[in-house]
PDB file of C-alpha atoms and ligand atoms in Angstrom:
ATOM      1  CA  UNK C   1       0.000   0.000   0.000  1.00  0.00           C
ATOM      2  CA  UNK C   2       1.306   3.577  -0.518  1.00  0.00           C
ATOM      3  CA  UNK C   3       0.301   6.388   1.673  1.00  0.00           C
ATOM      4  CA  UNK C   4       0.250   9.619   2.414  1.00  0.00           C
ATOM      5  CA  UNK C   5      -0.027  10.586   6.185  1.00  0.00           C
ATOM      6  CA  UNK C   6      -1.563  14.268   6.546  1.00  0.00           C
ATOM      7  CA  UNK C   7      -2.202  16.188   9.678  1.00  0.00           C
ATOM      8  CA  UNK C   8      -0.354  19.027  11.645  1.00  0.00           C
ATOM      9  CA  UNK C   9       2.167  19.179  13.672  1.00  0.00           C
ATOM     10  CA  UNK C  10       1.781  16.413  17.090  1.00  0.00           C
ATOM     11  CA  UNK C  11      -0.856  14.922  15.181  1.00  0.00           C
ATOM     12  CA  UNK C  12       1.093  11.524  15.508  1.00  0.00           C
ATOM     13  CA  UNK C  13       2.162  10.800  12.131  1.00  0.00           C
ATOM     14  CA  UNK C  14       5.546   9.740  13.008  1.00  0.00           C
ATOM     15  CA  UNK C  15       3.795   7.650  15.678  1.00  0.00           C
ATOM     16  CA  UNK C  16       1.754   5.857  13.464  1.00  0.00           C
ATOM     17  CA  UNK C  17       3.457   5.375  10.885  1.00  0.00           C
ATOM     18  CA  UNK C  18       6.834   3.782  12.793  1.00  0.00           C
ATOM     19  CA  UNK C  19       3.763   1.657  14.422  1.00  0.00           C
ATOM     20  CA  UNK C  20       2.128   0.657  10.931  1.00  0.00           C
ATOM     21  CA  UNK C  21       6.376   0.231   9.507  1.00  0.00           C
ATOM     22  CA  UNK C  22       7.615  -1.867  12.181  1.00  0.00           C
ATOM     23  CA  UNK C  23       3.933  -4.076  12.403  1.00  0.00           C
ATOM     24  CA  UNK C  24       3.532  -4.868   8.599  1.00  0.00           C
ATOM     25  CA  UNK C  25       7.419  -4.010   7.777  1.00  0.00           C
ATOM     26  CA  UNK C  26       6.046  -1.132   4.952  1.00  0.00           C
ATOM     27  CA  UNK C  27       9.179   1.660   4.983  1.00  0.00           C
ATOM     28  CA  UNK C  28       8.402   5.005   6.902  1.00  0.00           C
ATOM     29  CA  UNK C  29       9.861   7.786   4.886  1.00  0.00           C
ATOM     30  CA  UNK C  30       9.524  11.202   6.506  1.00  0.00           C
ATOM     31  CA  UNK C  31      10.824  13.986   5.334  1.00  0.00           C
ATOM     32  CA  UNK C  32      11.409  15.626   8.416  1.00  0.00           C
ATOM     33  CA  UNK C  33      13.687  12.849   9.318  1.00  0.00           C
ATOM     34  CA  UNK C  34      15.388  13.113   6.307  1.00  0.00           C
ATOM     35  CA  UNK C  35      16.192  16.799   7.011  1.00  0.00           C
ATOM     36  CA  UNK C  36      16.868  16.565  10.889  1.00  0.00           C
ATOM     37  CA  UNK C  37      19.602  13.857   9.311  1.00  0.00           C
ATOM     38  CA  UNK C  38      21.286  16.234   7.022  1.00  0.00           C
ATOM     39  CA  UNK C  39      21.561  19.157   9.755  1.00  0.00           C
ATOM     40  CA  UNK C  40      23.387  16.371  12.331  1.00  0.00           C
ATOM     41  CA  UNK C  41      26.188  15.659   9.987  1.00  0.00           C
ATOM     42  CA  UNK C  42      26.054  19.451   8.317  1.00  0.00           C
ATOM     43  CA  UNK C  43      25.935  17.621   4.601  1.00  0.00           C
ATOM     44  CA  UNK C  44      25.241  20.291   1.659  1.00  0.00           C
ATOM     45  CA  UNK C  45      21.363  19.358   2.314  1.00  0.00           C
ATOM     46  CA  UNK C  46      22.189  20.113   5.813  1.00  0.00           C
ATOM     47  CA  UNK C  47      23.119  23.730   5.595  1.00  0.00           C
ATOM     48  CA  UNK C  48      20.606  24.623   3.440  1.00  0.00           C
ATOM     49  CA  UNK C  49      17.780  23.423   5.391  1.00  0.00           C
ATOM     50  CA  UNK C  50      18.973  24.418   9.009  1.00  0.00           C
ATOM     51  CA  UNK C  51      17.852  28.160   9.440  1.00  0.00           C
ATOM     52  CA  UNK C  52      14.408  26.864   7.832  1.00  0.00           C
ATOM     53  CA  UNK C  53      13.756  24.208  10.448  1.00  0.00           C
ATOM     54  CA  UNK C  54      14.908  26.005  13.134  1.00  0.00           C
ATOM     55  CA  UNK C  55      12.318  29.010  11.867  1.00  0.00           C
ATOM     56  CA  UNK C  56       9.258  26.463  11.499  1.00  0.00           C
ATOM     57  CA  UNK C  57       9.160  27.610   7.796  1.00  0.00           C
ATOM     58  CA  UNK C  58       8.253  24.559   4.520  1.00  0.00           C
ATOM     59  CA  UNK C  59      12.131  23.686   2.448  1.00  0.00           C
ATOM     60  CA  UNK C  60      11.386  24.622  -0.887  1.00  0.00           C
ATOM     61  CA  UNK C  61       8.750  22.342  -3.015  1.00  0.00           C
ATOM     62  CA  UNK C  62      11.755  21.979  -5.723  1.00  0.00           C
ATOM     63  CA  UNK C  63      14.298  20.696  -2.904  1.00  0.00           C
ATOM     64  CA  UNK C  64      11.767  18.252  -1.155  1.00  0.00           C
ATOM     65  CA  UNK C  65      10.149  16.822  -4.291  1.00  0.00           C
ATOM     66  CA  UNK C  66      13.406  16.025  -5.728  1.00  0.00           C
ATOM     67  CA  UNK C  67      14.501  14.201  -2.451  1.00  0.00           C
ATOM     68  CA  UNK C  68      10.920  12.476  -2.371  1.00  0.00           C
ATOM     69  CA  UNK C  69      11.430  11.630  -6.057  1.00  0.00           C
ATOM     70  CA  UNK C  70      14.929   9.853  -5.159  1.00  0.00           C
ATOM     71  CA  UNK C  71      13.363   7.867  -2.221  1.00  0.00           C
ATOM     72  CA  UNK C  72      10.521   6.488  -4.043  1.00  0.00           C
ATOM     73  CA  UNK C  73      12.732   5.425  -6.892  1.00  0.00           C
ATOM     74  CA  UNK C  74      14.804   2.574  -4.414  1.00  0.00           C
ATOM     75  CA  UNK C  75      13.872  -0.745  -4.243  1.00  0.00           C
ATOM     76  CA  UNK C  76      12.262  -1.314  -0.827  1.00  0.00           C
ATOM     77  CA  UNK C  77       9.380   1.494  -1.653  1.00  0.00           C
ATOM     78  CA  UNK C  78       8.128  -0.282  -4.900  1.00  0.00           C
ATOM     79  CA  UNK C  79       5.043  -1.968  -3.628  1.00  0.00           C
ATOM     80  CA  UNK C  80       4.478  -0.064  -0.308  1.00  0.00           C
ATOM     81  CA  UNK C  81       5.657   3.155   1.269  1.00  0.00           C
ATOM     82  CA  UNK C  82       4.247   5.879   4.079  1.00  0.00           C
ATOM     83  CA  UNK C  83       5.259   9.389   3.185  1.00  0.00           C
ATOM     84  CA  UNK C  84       5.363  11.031   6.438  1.00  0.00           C
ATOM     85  CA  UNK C  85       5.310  14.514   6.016  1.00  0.00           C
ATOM     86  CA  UNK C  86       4.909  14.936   2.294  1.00  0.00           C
ATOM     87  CA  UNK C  87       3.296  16.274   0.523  1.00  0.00           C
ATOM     88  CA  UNK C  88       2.853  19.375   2.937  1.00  0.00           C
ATOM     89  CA  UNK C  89       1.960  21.888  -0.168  1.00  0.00           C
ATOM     90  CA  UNK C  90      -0.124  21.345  -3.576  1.00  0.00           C
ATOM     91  CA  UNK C  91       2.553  21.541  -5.557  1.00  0.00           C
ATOM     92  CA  UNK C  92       4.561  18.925  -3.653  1.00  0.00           C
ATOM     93  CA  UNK C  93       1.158  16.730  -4.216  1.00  0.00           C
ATOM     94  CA  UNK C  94       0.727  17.764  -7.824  1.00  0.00           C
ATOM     95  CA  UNK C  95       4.425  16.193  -8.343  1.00  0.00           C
ATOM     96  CA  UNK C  96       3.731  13.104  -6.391  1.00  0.00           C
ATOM     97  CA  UNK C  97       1.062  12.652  -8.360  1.00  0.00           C
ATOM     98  CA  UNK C  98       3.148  12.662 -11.500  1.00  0.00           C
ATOM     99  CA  UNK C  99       5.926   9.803 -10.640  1.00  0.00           C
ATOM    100  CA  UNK C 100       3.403   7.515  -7.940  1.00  0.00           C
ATOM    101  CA  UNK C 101       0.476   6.803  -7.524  1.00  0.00           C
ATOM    102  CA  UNK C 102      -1.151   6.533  -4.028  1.00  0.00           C
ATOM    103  CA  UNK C 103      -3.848   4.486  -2.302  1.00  0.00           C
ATOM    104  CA  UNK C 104      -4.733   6.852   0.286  1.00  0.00           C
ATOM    105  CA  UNK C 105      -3.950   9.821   1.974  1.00  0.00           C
ATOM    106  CA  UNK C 106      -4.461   9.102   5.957  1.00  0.00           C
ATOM    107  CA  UNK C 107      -5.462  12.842   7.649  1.00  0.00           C
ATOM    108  CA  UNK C 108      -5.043  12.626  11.469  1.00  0.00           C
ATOM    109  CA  UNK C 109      -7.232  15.178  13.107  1.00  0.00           C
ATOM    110  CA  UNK C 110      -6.173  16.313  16.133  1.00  0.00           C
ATOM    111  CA  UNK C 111      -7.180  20.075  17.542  1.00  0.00           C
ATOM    112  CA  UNK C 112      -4.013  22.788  17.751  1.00  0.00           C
ATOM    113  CA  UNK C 113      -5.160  22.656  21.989  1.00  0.00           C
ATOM    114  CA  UNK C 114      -4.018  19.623  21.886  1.00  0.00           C
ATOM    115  CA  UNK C 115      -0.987  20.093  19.903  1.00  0.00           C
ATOM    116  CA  UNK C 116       1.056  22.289  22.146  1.00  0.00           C
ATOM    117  CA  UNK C 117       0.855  20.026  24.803  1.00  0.00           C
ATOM    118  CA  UNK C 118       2.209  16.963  23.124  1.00  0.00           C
ATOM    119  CA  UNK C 119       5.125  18.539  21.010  1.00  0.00           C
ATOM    120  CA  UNK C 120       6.115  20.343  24.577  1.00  0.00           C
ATOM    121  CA  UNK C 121       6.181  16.672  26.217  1.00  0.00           C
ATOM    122  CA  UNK C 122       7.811  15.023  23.626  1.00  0.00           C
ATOM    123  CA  UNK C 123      11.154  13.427  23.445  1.00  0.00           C
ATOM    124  CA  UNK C 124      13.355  12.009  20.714  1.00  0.00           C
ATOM    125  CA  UNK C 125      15.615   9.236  20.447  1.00  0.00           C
ATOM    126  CA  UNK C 126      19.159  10.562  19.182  1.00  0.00           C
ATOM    127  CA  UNK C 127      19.937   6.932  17.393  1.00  0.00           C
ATOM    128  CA  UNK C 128      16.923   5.504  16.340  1.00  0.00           C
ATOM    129  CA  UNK C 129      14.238   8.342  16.154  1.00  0.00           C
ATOM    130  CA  UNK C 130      11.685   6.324  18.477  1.00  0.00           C
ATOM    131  CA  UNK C 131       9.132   8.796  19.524  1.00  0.00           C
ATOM    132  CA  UNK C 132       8.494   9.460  23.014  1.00  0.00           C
ATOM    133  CA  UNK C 133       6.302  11.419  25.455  1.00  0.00           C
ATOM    134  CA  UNK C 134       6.635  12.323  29.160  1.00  0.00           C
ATOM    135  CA  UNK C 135       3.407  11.791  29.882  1.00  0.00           C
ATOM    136  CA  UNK C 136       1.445   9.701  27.413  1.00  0.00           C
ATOM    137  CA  UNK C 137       4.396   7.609  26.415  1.00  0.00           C
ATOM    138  CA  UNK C 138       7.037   7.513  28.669  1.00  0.00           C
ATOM    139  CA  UNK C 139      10.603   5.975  28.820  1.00  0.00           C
ATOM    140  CA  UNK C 140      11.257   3.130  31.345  1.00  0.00           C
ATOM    141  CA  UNK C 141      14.239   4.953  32.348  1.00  0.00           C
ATOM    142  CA  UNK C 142      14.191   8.721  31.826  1.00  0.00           C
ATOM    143  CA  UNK C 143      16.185  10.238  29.001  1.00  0.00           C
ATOM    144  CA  UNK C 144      16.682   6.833  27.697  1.00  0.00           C
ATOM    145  CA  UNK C 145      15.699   5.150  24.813  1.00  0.00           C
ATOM    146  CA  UNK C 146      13.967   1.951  25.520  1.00  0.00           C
ATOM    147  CA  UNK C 147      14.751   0.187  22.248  1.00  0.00           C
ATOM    148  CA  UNK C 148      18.447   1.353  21.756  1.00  0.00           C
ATOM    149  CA  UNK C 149      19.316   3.436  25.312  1.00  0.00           C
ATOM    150  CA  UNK C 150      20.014   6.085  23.238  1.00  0.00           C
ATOM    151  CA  UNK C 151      19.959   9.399  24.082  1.00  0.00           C
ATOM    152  CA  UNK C 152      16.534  11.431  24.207  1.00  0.00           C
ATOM    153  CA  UNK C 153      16.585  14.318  23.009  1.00  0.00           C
ATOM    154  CA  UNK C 154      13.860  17.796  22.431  1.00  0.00           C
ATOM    155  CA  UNK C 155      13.518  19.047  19.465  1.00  0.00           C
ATOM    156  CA  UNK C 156      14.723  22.590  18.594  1.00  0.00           C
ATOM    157  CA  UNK C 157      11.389  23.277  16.431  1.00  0.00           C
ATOM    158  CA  UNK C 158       9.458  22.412  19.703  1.00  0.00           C
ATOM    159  CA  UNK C 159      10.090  25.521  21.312  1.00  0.00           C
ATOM    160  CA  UNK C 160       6.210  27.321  21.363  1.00  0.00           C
ATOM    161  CA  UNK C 161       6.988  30.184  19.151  1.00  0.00           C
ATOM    162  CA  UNK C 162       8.916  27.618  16.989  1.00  0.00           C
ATOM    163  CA  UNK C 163       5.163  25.608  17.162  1.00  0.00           C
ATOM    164  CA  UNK C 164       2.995  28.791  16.499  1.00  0.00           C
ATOM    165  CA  UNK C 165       5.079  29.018  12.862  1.00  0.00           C
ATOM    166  CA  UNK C 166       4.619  25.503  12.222  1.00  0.00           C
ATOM    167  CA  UNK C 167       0.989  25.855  12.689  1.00  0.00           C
ATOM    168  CA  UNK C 168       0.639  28.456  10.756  1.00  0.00           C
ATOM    169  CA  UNK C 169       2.796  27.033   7.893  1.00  0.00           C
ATOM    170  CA  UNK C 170       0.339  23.734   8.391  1.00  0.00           C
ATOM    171  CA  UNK C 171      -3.209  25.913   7.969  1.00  0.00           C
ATOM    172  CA  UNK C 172      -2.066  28.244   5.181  1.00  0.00           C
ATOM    173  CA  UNK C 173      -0.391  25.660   3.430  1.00  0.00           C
ATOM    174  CA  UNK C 174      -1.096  21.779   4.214  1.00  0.00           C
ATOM    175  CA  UNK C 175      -4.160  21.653   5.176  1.00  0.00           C
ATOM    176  CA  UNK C 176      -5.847  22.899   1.829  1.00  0.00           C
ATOM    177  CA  UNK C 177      -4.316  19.490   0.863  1.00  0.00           C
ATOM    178  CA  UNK C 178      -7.500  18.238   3.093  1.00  0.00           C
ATOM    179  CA  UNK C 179      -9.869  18.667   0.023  1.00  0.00           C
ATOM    180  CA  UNK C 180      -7.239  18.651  -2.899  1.00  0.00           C
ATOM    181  CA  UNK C 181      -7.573  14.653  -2.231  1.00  0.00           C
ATOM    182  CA  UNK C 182     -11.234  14.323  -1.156  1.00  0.00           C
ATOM    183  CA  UNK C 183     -11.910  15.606  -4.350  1.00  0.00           C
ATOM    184  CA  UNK C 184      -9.615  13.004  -5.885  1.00  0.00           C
ATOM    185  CA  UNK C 185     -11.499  10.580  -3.565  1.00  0.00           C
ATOM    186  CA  UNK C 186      -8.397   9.181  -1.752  1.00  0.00           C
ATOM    187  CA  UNK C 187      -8.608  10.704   1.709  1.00  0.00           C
ATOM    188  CA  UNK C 188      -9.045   8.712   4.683  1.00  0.00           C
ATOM    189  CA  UNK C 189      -9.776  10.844   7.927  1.00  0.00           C
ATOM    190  CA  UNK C 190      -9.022   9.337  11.232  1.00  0.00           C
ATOM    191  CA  UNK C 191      -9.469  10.987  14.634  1.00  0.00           C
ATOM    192  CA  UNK C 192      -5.756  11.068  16.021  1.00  0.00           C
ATOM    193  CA  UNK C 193      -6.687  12.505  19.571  1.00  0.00           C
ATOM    194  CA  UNK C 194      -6.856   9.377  21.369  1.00  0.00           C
ATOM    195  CA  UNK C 195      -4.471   7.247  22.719  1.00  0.00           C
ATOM    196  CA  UNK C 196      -2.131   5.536  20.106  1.00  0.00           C
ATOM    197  CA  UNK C 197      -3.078   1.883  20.190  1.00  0.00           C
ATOM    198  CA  UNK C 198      -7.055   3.193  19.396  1.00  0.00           C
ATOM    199  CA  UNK C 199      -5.664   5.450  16.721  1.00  0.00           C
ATOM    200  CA  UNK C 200      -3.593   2.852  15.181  1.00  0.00           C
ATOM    201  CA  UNK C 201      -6.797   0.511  15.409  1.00  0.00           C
ATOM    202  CA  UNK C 202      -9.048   3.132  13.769  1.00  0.00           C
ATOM    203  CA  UNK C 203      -6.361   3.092  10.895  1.00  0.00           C
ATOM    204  CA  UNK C 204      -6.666  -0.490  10.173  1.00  0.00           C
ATOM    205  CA  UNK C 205     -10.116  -1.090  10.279  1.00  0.00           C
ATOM    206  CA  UNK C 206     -10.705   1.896   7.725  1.00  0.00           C
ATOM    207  CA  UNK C 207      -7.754   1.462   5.188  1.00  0.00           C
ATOM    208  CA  UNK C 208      -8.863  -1.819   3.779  1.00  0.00           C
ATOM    209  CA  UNK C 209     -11.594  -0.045   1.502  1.00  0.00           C
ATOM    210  CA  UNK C 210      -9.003   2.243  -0.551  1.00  0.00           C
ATOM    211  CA  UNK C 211      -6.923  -0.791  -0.997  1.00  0.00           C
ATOM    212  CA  UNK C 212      -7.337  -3.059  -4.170  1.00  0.00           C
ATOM    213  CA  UNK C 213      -9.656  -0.306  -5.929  1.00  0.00           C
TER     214      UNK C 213
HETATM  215  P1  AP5 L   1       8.197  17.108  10.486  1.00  0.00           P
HETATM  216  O1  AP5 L   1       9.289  16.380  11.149  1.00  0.00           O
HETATM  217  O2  AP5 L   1       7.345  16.388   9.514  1.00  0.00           O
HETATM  218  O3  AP5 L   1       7.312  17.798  11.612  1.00  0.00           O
HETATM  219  P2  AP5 L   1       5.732  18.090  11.726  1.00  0.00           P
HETATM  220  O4  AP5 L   1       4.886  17.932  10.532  1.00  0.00           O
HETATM  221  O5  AP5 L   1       5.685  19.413  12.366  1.00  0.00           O
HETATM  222  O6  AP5 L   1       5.212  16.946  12.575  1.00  0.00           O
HETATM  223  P3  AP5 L   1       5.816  16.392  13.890  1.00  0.00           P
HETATM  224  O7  AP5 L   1       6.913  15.446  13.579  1.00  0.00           O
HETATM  225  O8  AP5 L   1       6.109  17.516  14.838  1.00  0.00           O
HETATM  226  O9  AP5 L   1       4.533  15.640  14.474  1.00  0.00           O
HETATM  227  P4  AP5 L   1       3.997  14.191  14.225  1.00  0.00           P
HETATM  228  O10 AP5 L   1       2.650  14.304  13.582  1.00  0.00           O
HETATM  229  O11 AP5 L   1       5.001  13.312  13.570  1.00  0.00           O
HETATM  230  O12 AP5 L   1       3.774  13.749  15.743  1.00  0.00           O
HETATM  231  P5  AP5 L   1       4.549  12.672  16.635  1.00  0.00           P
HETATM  232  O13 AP5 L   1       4.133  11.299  16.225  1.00  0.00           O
HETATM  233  O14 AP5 L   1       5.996  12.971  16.757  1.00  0.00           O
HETATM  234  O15 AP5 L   1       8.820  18.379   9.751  1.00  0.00           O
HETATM  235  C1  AP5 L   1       9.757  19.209  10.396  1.00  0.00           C
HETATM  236  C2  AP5 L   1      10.176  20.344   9.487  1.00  0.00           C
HETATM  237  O16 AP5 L   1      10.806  19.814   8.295  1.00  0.00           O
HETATM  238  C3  AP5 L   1       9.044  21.233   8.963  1.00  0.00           C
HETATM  239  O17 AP5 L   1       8.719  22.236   9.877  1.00  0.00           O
HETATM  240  C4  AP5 L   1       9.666  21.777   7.672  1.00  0.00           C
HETATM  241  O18 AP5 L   1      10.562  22.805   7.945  1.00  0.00           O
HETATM  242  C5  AP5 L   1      10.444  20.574   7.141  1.00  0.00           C
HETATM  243  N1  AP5 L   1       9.647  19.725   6.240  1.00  0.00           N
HETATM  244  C6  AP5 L   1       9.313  18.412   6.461  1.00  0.00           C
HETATM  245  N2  AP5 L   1       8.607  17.920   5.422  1.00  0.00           N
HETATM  246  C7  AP5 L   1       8.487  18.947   4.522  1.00  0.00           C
HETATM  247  C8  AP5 L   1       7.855  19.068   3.258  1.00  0.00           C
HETATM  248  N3  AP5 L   1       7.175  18.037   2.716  1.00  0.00           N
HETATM  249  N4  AP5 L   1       7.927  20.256   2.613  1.00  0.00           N
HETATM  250  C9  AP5 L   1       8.601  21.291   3.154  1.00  0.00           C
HETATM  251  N5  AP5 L   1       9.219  21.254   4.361  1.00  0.00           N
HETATM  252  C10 AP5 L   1       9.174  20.085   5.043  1.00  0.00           C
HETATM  253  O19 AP5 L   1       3.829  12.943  18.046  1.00  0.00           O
HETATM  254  C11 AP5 L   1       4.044  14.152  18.765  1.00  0.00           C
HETATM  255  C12 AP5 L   1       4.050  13.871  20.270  1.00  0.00           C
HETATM  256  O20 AP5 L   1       2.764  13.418  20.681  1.00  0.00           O
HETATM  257  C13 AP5 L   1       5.031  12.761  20.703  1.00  0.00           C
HETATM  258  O21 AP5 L   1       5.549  13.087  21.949  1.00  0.00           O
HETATM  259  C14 AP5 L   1       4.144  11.507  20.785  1.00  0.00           C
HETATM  260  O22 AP5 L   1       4.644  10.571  21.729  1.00  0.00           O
HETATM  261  C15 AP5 L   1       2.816  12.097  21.216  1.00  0.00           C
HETATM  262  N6  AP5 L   1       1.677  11.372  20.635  1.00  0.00           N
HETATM  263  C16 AP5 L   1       1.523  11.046  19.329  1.00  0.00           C
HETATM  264  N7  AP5 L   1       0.352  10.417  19.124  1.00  0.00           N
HETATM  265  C17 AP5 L   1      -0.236  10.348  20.349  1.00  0.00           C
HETATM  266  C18 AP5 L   1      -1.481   9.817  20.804  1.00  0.00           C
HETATM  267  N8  AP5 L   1      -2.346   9.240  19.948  1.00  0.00           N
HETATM  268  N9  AP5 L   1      -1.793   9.935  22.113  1.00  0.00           N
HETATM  269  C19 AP5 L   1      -0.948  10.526  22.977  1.00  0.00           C
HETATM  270  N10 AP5 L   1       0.262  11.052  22.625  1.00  0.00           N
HETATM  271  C20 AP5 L   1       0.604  10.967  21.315  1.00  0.00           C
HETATM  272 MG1   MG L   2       6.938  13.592  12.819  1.00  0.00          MG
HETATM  273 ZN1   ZN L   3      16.526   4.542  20.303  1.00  0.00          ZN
END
């Protein structure tokens, strides 16, 4: 299955989708990741992207599509992929459309409320990228990566102005991608306020009807 996983900021798209990756072994490509990556180990990418990030600003469509366009092109994402974070703008989905085509596009509602409260608690781990949360998900031992015992880590777009600019970059420029796929009758909305397991759950019981169309 290929997907598209919508939603703002803290609406648990990483979450998910590592859940749905590691449970039916379908790769999790985020974009987001991707950059976070290059700014670590200061590659060309890197450099470019940094000040961006670190403003809660959108990398240019031109930059992301042709690093989407790369990823999708390896062997592992032939059959099945989640895009995690892309498209985020309707040119970005305009382009996707042109070199894959998708079985759904999963939008994860979750009210902003909400949203500053879980990207304030949340932790990251520095080697693996398992998602944590201090209160909803924490580690066994704090700081510490369960899987790896990695270091956790915050993230320096979490700061709350840092959040306000991601929200707005989500509403004036993401979520308009909301409709650009209803109309194309490929969206798949799913409540993404609960708790992860019952979000996960909701996910799977609705996906089978946009596969095998
Ligand atoms: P990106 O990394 O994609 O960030 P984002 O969209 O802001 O989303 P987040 O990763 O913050 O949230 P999430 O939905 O993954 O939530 P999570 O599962 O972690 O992008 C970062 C930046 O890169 C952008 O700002 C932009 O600059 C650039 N970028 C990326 N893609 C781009 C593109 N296509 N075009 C242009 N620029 C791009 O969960 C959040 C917290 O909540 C965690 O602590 C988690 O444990 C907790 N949580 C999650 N789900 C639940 C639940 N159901 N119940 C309780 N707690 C939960
Ligand atoms: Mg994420
Ligand atoms: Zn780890």
């Amino acid at each position: 299955m290929k997907l598209v996983f919508l939603g703002p900021p803290g609406a648990g798209k990483g979450t998910i989708s590592r859940m749905v990756s590691e449970r039916l072994g379908i790769p999790q490509i985020s974009t987001g990741d991707i950059f976070r990556t290059a700014v670590k180990e200061k590659t060309e990418l890197g450099l470019k992207v940094q000040a961006i990030l670190a403003a809660g600003g959108l990398v240019p469509d031109e930059l992301t599509i042709a690093i989407v366009k790369d990823r999708l092109s390896w062997p592992d994402a032939q059959r099945s992929y989640i895009l995690d974070g892309f498209p985020r703008t309707i040119a970005q989905a305009e382009a996707l459309a042109g070199f894959s085509s998708l079985d759904a596009a999963v939008d994860f509602e979750v009210k902003d409320e909400l949203i500053l409260f879980r990207l304030t608690g949340r932790r990251v781990c520095k080697v693996c990228g398992a998602i944590y949360h201090v209160v909803t998900k924490p580690p066994k031992v704090e700081g510490i990566c369960d899987l790896c015992s990695g270091e956790l880590y915050i993230r320096n777009d979490d700061k709350e102005e840092t959040v306000k600019a991601r929200l707005n970059a989500y509403h004036e420029e993401t979520e308009p991608l909301i409709g650009w796929y209803g109309n194309r009758s490929l969206l798949l909305t799913i409540d993404g306020s609960p708790d992860a397991e019952t979000v996960y759950n909701a996910f799977i019981s609705e996906i089978g009807r946009f596969l095998r169309k």
